[in-house]
């Protein structure tokens, strides 16, 4: 009985060691081209239209192979998204009237957790698809717009490129499926370009 237990423990340890060699861990970072879509935001009876802004993301990534053509890729990232809001106003000059632009930024910082199915199209390219959960850490804006929700849910799709055994590039689009505010029908959207390294 004792020998059987030792044998079982050795098999389990060997299995864990094998899995540890298969699972890859790494880091990644890159740029966000972000916007907020939906209805225009109104502040003090003034309507503002959103324009995209450039931000960044960085964090940890793992890869759990499920065969030769499929893997699960969970990530833990810090990502900043949001938008720039502009409105047209009128200013009176001596020679007449001229339009001016008043704008402000709305920048949201999230801890994002995408869990993607990585479909290997070849030894170099992969298709990445899956859900993403985001938890709000910071909300920096020039004016108080509306109450921002602390949780955001979205869907991600993109393409991965394996440069070497450790180095990779990724392009991804994440579309928000839940509204970021309790009072405005606005959703996050972001195009991400990343570079990373598996240890």
PDB file of C-alpha atoms in Angstrom:
ATOM      1  CA  UNK A   1       0.000   0.000   0.000  1.00  0.00           C
ATOM      2  CA  UNK A   2       2.806   2.380   0.909  1.00  0.00           C
ATOM      3  CA  UNK A   3       4.613   1.620  -2.368  1.00  0.00           C
ATOM      4  CA  UNK A   4       1.400   2.295  -4.284  1.00  0.00           C
ATOM      5  CA  UNK A   5       1.013   5.707  -2.622  1.00  0.00           C
ATOM      6  CA  UNK A   6       4.611   6.596  -3.403  1.00  0.00           C
ATOM      7  CA  UNK A   7       4.104   5.520  -7.018  1.00  0.00           C
ATOM      8  CA  UNK A   8       0.941   7.623  -7.323  1.00  0.00           C
ATOM      9  CA  UNK A   9       2.731  10.648  -5.827  1.00  0.00           C
ATOM     10  CA  UNK A  10       5.636  10.218  -8.246  1.00  0.00           C
ATOM     11  CA  UNK A  11       3.230  10.025 -11.194  1.00  0.00           C
ATOM     12  CA  UNK A  12       1.436  13.185 -10.029  1.00  0.00           C
ATOM     13  CA  UNK A  13       4.721  15.037  -9.568  1.00  0.00           C
ATOM     14  CA  UNK A  14       5.883  13.935 -12.999  1.00  0.00           C
ATOM     15  CA  UNK A  15       2.594  15.099 -14.507  1.00  0.00           C
ATOM     16  CA  UNK A  16       2.868  18.507 -12.793  1.00  0.00           C
ATOM     17  CA  UNK A  17       6.463  18.862 -13.939  1.00  0.00           C
ATOM     18  CA  UNK A  18       5.459  18.014 -17.507  1.00  0.00           C
ATOM     19  CA  UNK A  19       2.630  20.555 -17.469  1.00  0.00           C
ATOM     20  CA  UNK A  20       4.969  23.203 -16.019  1.00  0.00           C
ATOM     21  CA  UNK A  21       7.272  22.671 -18.991  1.00  0.00           C
ATOM     22  CA  UNK A  22       4.398  22.979 -21.447  1.00  0.00           C
ATOM     23  CA  UNK A  23       2.730  26.071 -19.945  1.00  0.00           C
ATOM     24  CA  UNK A  24       4.432  29.312 -20.983  1.00  0.00           C
ATOM     25  CA  UNK A  25       4.452  32.573 -19.030  1.00  0.00           C
ATOM     26  CA  UNK A  26       5.472  35.968 -20.311  1.00  0.00           C
ATOM     27  CA  UNK A  27       5.032  39.722 -20.384  1.00  0.00           C
ATOM     28  CA  UNK A  28       3.564  42.083 -22.984  1.00  0.00           C
ATOM     29  CA  UNK A  29       2.899  45.751 -23.574  1.00  0.00           C
ATOM     30  CA  UNK A  30       1.786  48.108 -26.276  1.00  0.00           C
ATOM     31  CA  UNK A  31      -0.471  50.894 -27.485  1.00  0.00           C
ATOM     32  CA  UNK A  32      -4.233  51.426 -27.297  1.00  0.00           C
ATOM     33  CA  UNK A  33      -6.199  53.371 -29.893  1.00  0.00           C
ATOM     34  CA  UNK A  34      -9.363  53.822 -27.849  1.00  0.00           C
ATOM     35  CA  UNK A  35     -12.759  55.444 -28.220  1.00  0.00           C
ATOM     36  CA  UNK A  36     -16.190  55.384 -26.583  1.00  0.00           C
ATOM     37  CA  UNK A  37     -19.122  54.603 -28.838  1.00  0.00           C
ATOM     38  CA  UNK A  38     -22.854  55.070 -28.439  1.00  0.00           C
ATOM     39  CA  UNK A  39     -24.938  58.168 -27.809  1.00  0.00           C
ATOM     40  CA  UNK A  40     -23.261  61.562 -27.496  1.00  0.00           C
ATOM     41  CA  UNK A  41     -22.659  62.793 -23.957  1.00  0.00           C
ATOM     42  CA  UNK A  42     -24.479  65.904 -22.699  1.00  0.00           C
ATOM     43  CA  UNK A  43     -22.971  68.134 -19.982  1.00  0.00           C
ATOM     44  CA  UNK A  44     -24.882  71.228 -18.832  1.00  0.00           C
ATOM     45  CA  UNK A  45     -27.144  71.069 -21.911  1.00  0.00           C
ATOM     46  CA  UNK A  46     -24.121  70.921 -24.239  1.00  0.00           C
ATOM     47  CA  UNK A  47     -23.611  67.903 -26.498  1.00  0.00           C
ATOM     48  CA  UNK A  48     -20.111  66.473 -26.896  1.00  0.00           C
ATOM     49  CA  UNK A  49     -18.930  64.082 -29.602  1.00  0.00           C
ATOM     50  CA  UNK A  50     -16.183  61.536 -28.903  1.00  0.00           C
ATOM     51  CA  UNK A  51     -12.864  61.199 -30.708  1.00  0.00           C
ATOM     52  CA  UNK A  52     -10.283  58.425 -30.314  1.00  0.00           C
ATOM     53  CA  UNK A  53      -7.254  58.813 -28.060  1.00  0.00           C
ATOM     54  CA  UNK A  54      -3.967  56.917 -27.807  1.00  0.00           C
ATOM     55  CA  UNK A  55      -3.065  55.167 -24.545  1.00  0.00           C
ATOM     56  CA  UNK A  56      -1.167  52.076 -23.417  1.00  0.00           C
ATOM     57  CA  UNK A  57      -1.395  48.628 -21.819  1.00  0.00           C
ATOM     58  CA  UNK A  58       1.040  46.225 -20.150  1.00  0.00           C
ATOM     59  CA  UNK A  59       0.969  43.085 -18.029  1.00  0.00           C
ATOM     60  CA  UNK A  60       1.304  39.313 -17.803  1.00  0.00           C
ATOM     61  CA  UNK A  61       0.356  36.594 -20.274  1.00  0.00           C
ATOM     62  CA  UNK A  62       0.216  32.776 -20.125  1.00  0.00           C
ATOM     63  CA  UNK A  63      -0.373  30.031 -22.670  1.00  0.00           C
ATOM     64  CA  UNK A  64      -1.893  26.620 -21.922  1.00  0.00           C
ATOM     65  CA  UNK A  65      -1.667  24.303 -24.970  1.00  0.00           C
ATOM     66  CA  UNK A  66      -4.624  21.984 -25.650  1.00  0.00           C
ATOM     67  CA  UNK A  67      -3.051  20.219 -28.619  1.00  0.00           C
ATOM     68  CA  UNK A  68      -1.158  21.244 -31.720  1.00  0.00           C
ATOM     69  CA  UNK A  69      -3.684  23.761 -33.003  1.00  0.00           C
ATOM     70  CA  UNK A  70      -5.409  25.141 -29.891  1.00  0.00           C
ATOM     71  CA  UNK A  71      -4.323  26.878 -26.681  1.00  0.00           C
ATOM     72  CA  UNK A  72      -5.909  28.978 -23.938  1.00  0.00           C
ATOM     73  CA  UNK A  73      -4.270  32.361 -23.397  1.00  0.00           C
ATOM     74  CA  UNK A  74      -5.288  34.205 -20.207  1.00  0.00           C
ATOM     75  CA  UNK A  75      -3.828  37.646 -19.531  1.00  0.00           C
ATOM     76  CA  UNK A  76      -3.685  40.116 -16.641  1.00  0.00           C
ATOM     77  CA  UNK A  77      -3.193  43.662 -17.936  1.00  0.00           C
ATOM     78  CA  UNK A  78      -3.393  47.274 -16.884  1.00  0.00           C
ATOM     79  CA  UNK A  79      -5.054  49.135 -19.749  1.00  0.00           C
ATOM     80  CA  UNK A  80      -6.060  52.783 -20.204  1.00  0.00           C
ATOM     81  CA  UNK A  81      -8.943  53.627 -22.527  1.00  0.00           C
ATOM     82  CA  UNK A  82     -11.440  56.453 -22.985  1.00  0.00           C
ATOM     83  CA  UNK A  83     -12.063  59.261 -25.439  1.00  0.00           C
ATOM     84  CA  UNK A  84     -11.612  62.934 -26.184  1.00  0.00           C
ATOM     85  CA  UNK A  85     -14.882  64.900 -26.234  1.00  0.00           C
ATOM     86  CA  UNK A  86     -15.373  68.020 -28.347  1.00  0.00           C
ATOM     87  CA  UNK A  87     -18.163  70.557 -28.720  1.00  0.00           C
ATOM     88  CA  UNK A  88     -18.609  73.562 -31.002  1.00  0.00           C
ATOM     89  CA  UNK A  89     -19.233  76.948 -29.426  1.00  0.00           C
ATOM     90  CA  UNK A  90     -19.481  80.520 -30.659  1.00  0.00           C
ATOM     91  CA  UNK A  91     -17.261  83.482 -29.679  1.00  0.00           C
ATOM     92  CA  UNK A  92     -18.026  87.110 -30.617  1.00  0.00           C
ATOM     93  CA  UNK A  93     -15.147  89.087 -32.200  1.00  0.00           C
ATOM     94  CA  UNK A  94     -14.992  92.681 -33.413  1.00  0.00           C
ATOM     95  CA  UNK A  95     -15.293  91.598 -37.023  1.00  0.00           C
ATOM     96  CA  UNK A  96     -18.155  89.210 -36.376  1.00  0.00           C
ATOM     97  CA  UNK A  97     -18.476  85.657 -35.083  1.00  0.00           C
ATOM     98  CA  UNK A  98     -16.102  82.691 -35.236  1.00  0.00           C
ATOM     99  CA  UNK A  99     -16.478  79.124 -34.055  1.00  0.00           C
ATOM    100  CA  UNK A 100     -14.195  77.678 -31.369  1.00  0.00           C
ATOM    101  CA  UNK A 101     -13.698  74.144 -30.098  1.00  0.00           C
ATOM    102  CA  UNK A 102     -13.883  73.272 -26.415  1.00  0.00           C
ATOM    103  CA  UNK A 103     -12.731  69.779 -25.533  1.00  0.00           C
ATOM    104  CA  UNK A 104     -11.925  67.539 -22.567  1.00  0.00           C
ATOM    105  CA  UNK A 105     -10.502  64.060 -22.009  1.00  0.00           C
ATOM    106  CA  UNK A 106     -12.118  61.102 -20.274  1.00  0.00           C
ATOM    107  CA  UNK A 107      -9.449  58.515 -19.414  1.00  0.00           C
ATOM    108  CA  UNK A 108     -10.326  55.217 -17.682  1.00  0.00           C
ATOM    109  CA  UNK A 109      -7.743  52.851 -16.195  1.00  0.00           C
ATOM    110  CA  UNK A 110      -8.752  49.178 -15.934  1.00  0.00           C
ATOM    111  CA  UNK A 111      -7.345  45.883 -14.769  1.00  0.00           C
ATOM    112  CA  UNK A 112      -8.376  43.712 -17.708  1.00  0.00           C
ATOM    113  CA  UNK A 113      -8.545  39.904 -17.793  1.00  0.00           C
ATOM    114  CA  UNK A 114      -8.974  38.547 -21.336  1.00  0.00           C
ATOM    115  CA  UNK A 115      -9.276  34.751 -21.641  1.00  0.00           C
ATOM    116  CA  UNK A 116      -8.704  33.875 -25.279  1.00  0.00           C
ATOM    117  CA  UNK A 117      -8.865  30.768 -27.391  1.00  0.00           C
ATOM    118  CA  UNK A 118      -5.680  30.779 -29.462  1.00  0.00           C
ATOM    119  CA  UNK A 119      -6.184  28.935 -32.763  1.00  0.00           C
ATOM    120  CA  UNK A 120      -2.874  28.240 -34.496  1.00  0.00           C
ATOM    121  CA  UNK A 121      -3.323  28.858 -38.217  1.00  0.00           C
ATOM    122  CA  UNK A 122       0.326  27.968 -38.886  1.00  0.00           C
ATOM    123  CA  UNK A 123       3.643  27.921 -37.045  1.00  0.00           C
ATOM    124  CA  UNK A 124       3.711  31.703 -37.305  1.00  0.00           C
ATOM    125  CA  UNK A 125       0.126  33.004 -37.175  1.00  0.00           C
ATOM    126  CA  UNK A 126      -2.704  32.467 -34.702  1.00  0.00           C
ATOM    127  CA  UNK A 127      -6.297  33.674 -34.400  1.00  0.00           C
ATOM    128  CA  UNK A 128      -7.218  34.879 -30.887  1.00  0.00           C
ATOM    129  CA  UNK A 129     -10.860  35.013 -29.754  1.00  0.00           C
ATOM    130  CA  UNK A 130     -12.559  35.325 -26.372  1.00  0.00           C
ATOM    131  CA  UNK A 131     -14.215  37.383 -23.614  1.00  0.00           C
ATOM    132  CA  UNK A 132     -12.634  40.107 -21.510  1.00  0.00           C
ATOM    133  CA  UNK A 133     -13.565  41.280 -18.013  1.00  0.00           C
ATOM    134  CA  UNK A 134     -12.343  44.691 -16.818  1.00  0.00           C
ATOM    135  CA  UNK A 135     -12.307  46.284 -13.364  1.00  0.00           C
ATOM    136  CA  UNK A 136     -12.084  50.076 -13.054  1.00  0.00           C
ATOM    137  CA  UNK A 137      -9.089  51.429 -11.111  1.00  0.00           C
ATOM    138  CA  UNK A 138      -9.068  55.107 -12.058  1.00  0.00           C
ATOM    139  CA  UNK A 139     -11.286  57.660 -13.769  1.00  0.00           C
ATOM    140  CA  UNK A 140      -9.546  60.845 -14.901  1.00  0.00           C
ATOM    141  CA  UNK A 141     -11.668  63.427 -16.687  1.00  0.00           C
ATOM    142  CA  UNK A 142     -11.678  67.206 -16.944  1.00  0.00           C
ATOM    143  CA  UNK A 143     -15.352  67.480 -16.012  1.00  0.00           C
ATOM    144  CA  UNK A 144     -17.809  65.216 -14.213  1.00  0.00           C
ATOM    145  CA  UNK A 145     -19.750  63.454 -16.968  1.00  0.00           C
ATOM    146  CA  UNK A 146     -21.723  60.616 -15.430  1.00  0.00           C
ATOM    147  CA  UNK A 147     -21.213  57.843 -12.913  1.00  0.00           C
ATOM    148  CA  UNK A 148     -18.744  55.349 -14.370  1.00  0.00           C
ATOM    149  CA  UNK A 149     -19.408  51.687 -13.650  1.00  0.00           C
ATOM    150  CA  UNK A 150     -16.708  49.704 -11.863  1.00  0.00           C
ATOM    151  CA  UNK A 151     -17.051  46.655 -14.165  1.00  0.00           C
ATOM    152  CA  UNK A 152     -16.860  46.403 -17.943  1.00  0.00           C
ATOM    153  CA  UNK A 153     -17.340  43.331 -20.129  1.00  0.00           C
ATOM    154  CA  UNK A 154     -16.230  42.937 -23.716  1.00  0.00           C
ATOM    155  CA  UNK A 155     -15.251  40.587 -26.522  1.00  0.00           C
ATOM    156  CA  UNK A 156     -11.805  40.430 -28.133  1.00  0.00           C
ATOM    157  CA  UNK A 157     -10.603  39.210 -31.518  1.00  0.00           C
ATOM    158  CA  UNK A 158      -7.172  39.483 -33.067  1.00  0.00           C
ATOM    159  CA  UNK A 159      -4.142  38.018 -34.768  1.00  0.00           C
ATOM    160  CA  UNK A 160      -0.914  36.787 -33.167  1.00  0.00           C
ATOM    161  CA  UNK A 161       2.461  36.576 -34.898  1.00  0.00           C
ATOM    162  CA  UNK A 162       5.259  34.384 -33.528  1.00  0.00           C
ATOM    163  CA  UNK A 163       8.581  36.054 -34.365  1.00  0.00           C
ATOM    164  CA  UNK A 164      10.898  33.661 -32.506  1.00  0.00           C
ATOM    165  CA  UNK A 165      10.400  30.946 -29.901  1.00  0.00           C
ATOM    166  CA  UNK A 166       9.898  33.617 -27.228  1.00  0.00           C
ATOM    167  CA  UNK A 167       9.072  36.893 -29.006  1.00  0.00           C
ATOM    168  CA  UNK A 168       5.579  37.594 -30.354  1.00  0.00           C
ATOM    169  CA  UNK A 169       3.431  40.411 -31.756  1.00  0.00           C
ATOM    170  CA  UNK A 170      -0.330  40.813 -31.381  1.00  0.00           C
ATOM    171  CA  UNK A 171      -3.012  42.959 -32.953  1.00  0.00           C
ATOM    172  CA  UNK A 172      -6.424  42.942 -31.290  1.00  0.00           C
ATOM    173  CA  UNK A 173      -9.770  44.710 -31.291  1.00  0.00           C
ATOM    174  CA  UNK A 174     -11.848  44.743 -28.102  1.00  0.00           C
ATOM    175  CA  UNK A 175     -15.476  45.851 -28.310  1.00  0.00           C
ATOM    176  CA  UNK A 176     -17.374  46.710 -25.140  1.00  0.00           C
ATOM    177  CA  UNK A 177     -20.597  44.796 -24.552  1.00  0.00           C
ATOM    178  CA  UNK A 178     -21.661  46.663 -21.412  1.00  0.00           C
ATOM    179  CA  UNK A 179     -22.216  50.384 -20.872  1.00  0.00           C
ATOM    180  CA  UNK A 180     -19.445  52.188 -18.985  1.00  0.00           C
ATOM    181  CA  UNK A 181     -21.799  54.701 -17.338  1.00  0.00           C
ATOM    182  CA  UNK A 182     -24.999  54.417 -15.342  1.00  0.00           C
ATOM    183  CA  UNK A 183     -26.499  57.407 -17.170  1.00  0.00           C
ATOM    184  CA  UNK A 184     -25.064  57.382 -20.695  1.00  0.00           C
ATOM    185  CA  UNK A 185     -25.349  54.652 -23.311  1.00  0.00           C
ATOM    186  CA  UNK A 186     -21.615  54.627 -23.997  1.00  0.00           C
ATOM    187  CA  UNK A 187     -19.340  51.603 -24.520  1.00  0.00           C
ATOM    188  CA  UNK A 188     -15.577  51.236 -24.679  1.00  0.00           C
ATOM    189  CA  UNK A 189     -13.823  50.129 -27.846  1.00  0.00           C
ATOM    190  CA  UNK A 190     -10.076  49.767 -28.327  1.00  0.00           C
ATOM    191  CA  UNK A 191      -7.608  48.634 -30.975  1.00  0.00           C
ATOM    192  CA  UNK A 192      -4.461  47.201 -29.364  1.00  0.00           C
ATOM    193  CA  UNK A 193      -1.002  46.587 -30.826  1.00  0.00           C
ATOM    194  CA  UNK A 194       1.317  44.591 -28.532  1.00  0.00           C
ATOM    195  CA  UNK A 195       4.781  43.096 -28.347  1.00  0.00           C
ATOM    196  CA  UNK A 196       5.714  40.438 -25.793  1.00  0.00           C
ATOM    197  CA  UNK A 197       8.102  37.758 -24.679  1.00  0.00           C
ATOM    198  CA  UNK A 198       7.540  34.236 -23.309  1.00  0.00           C
ATOM    199  CA  UNK A 199      10.150  33.089 -20.797  1.00  0.00           C
TER     200      UNK A 199
END
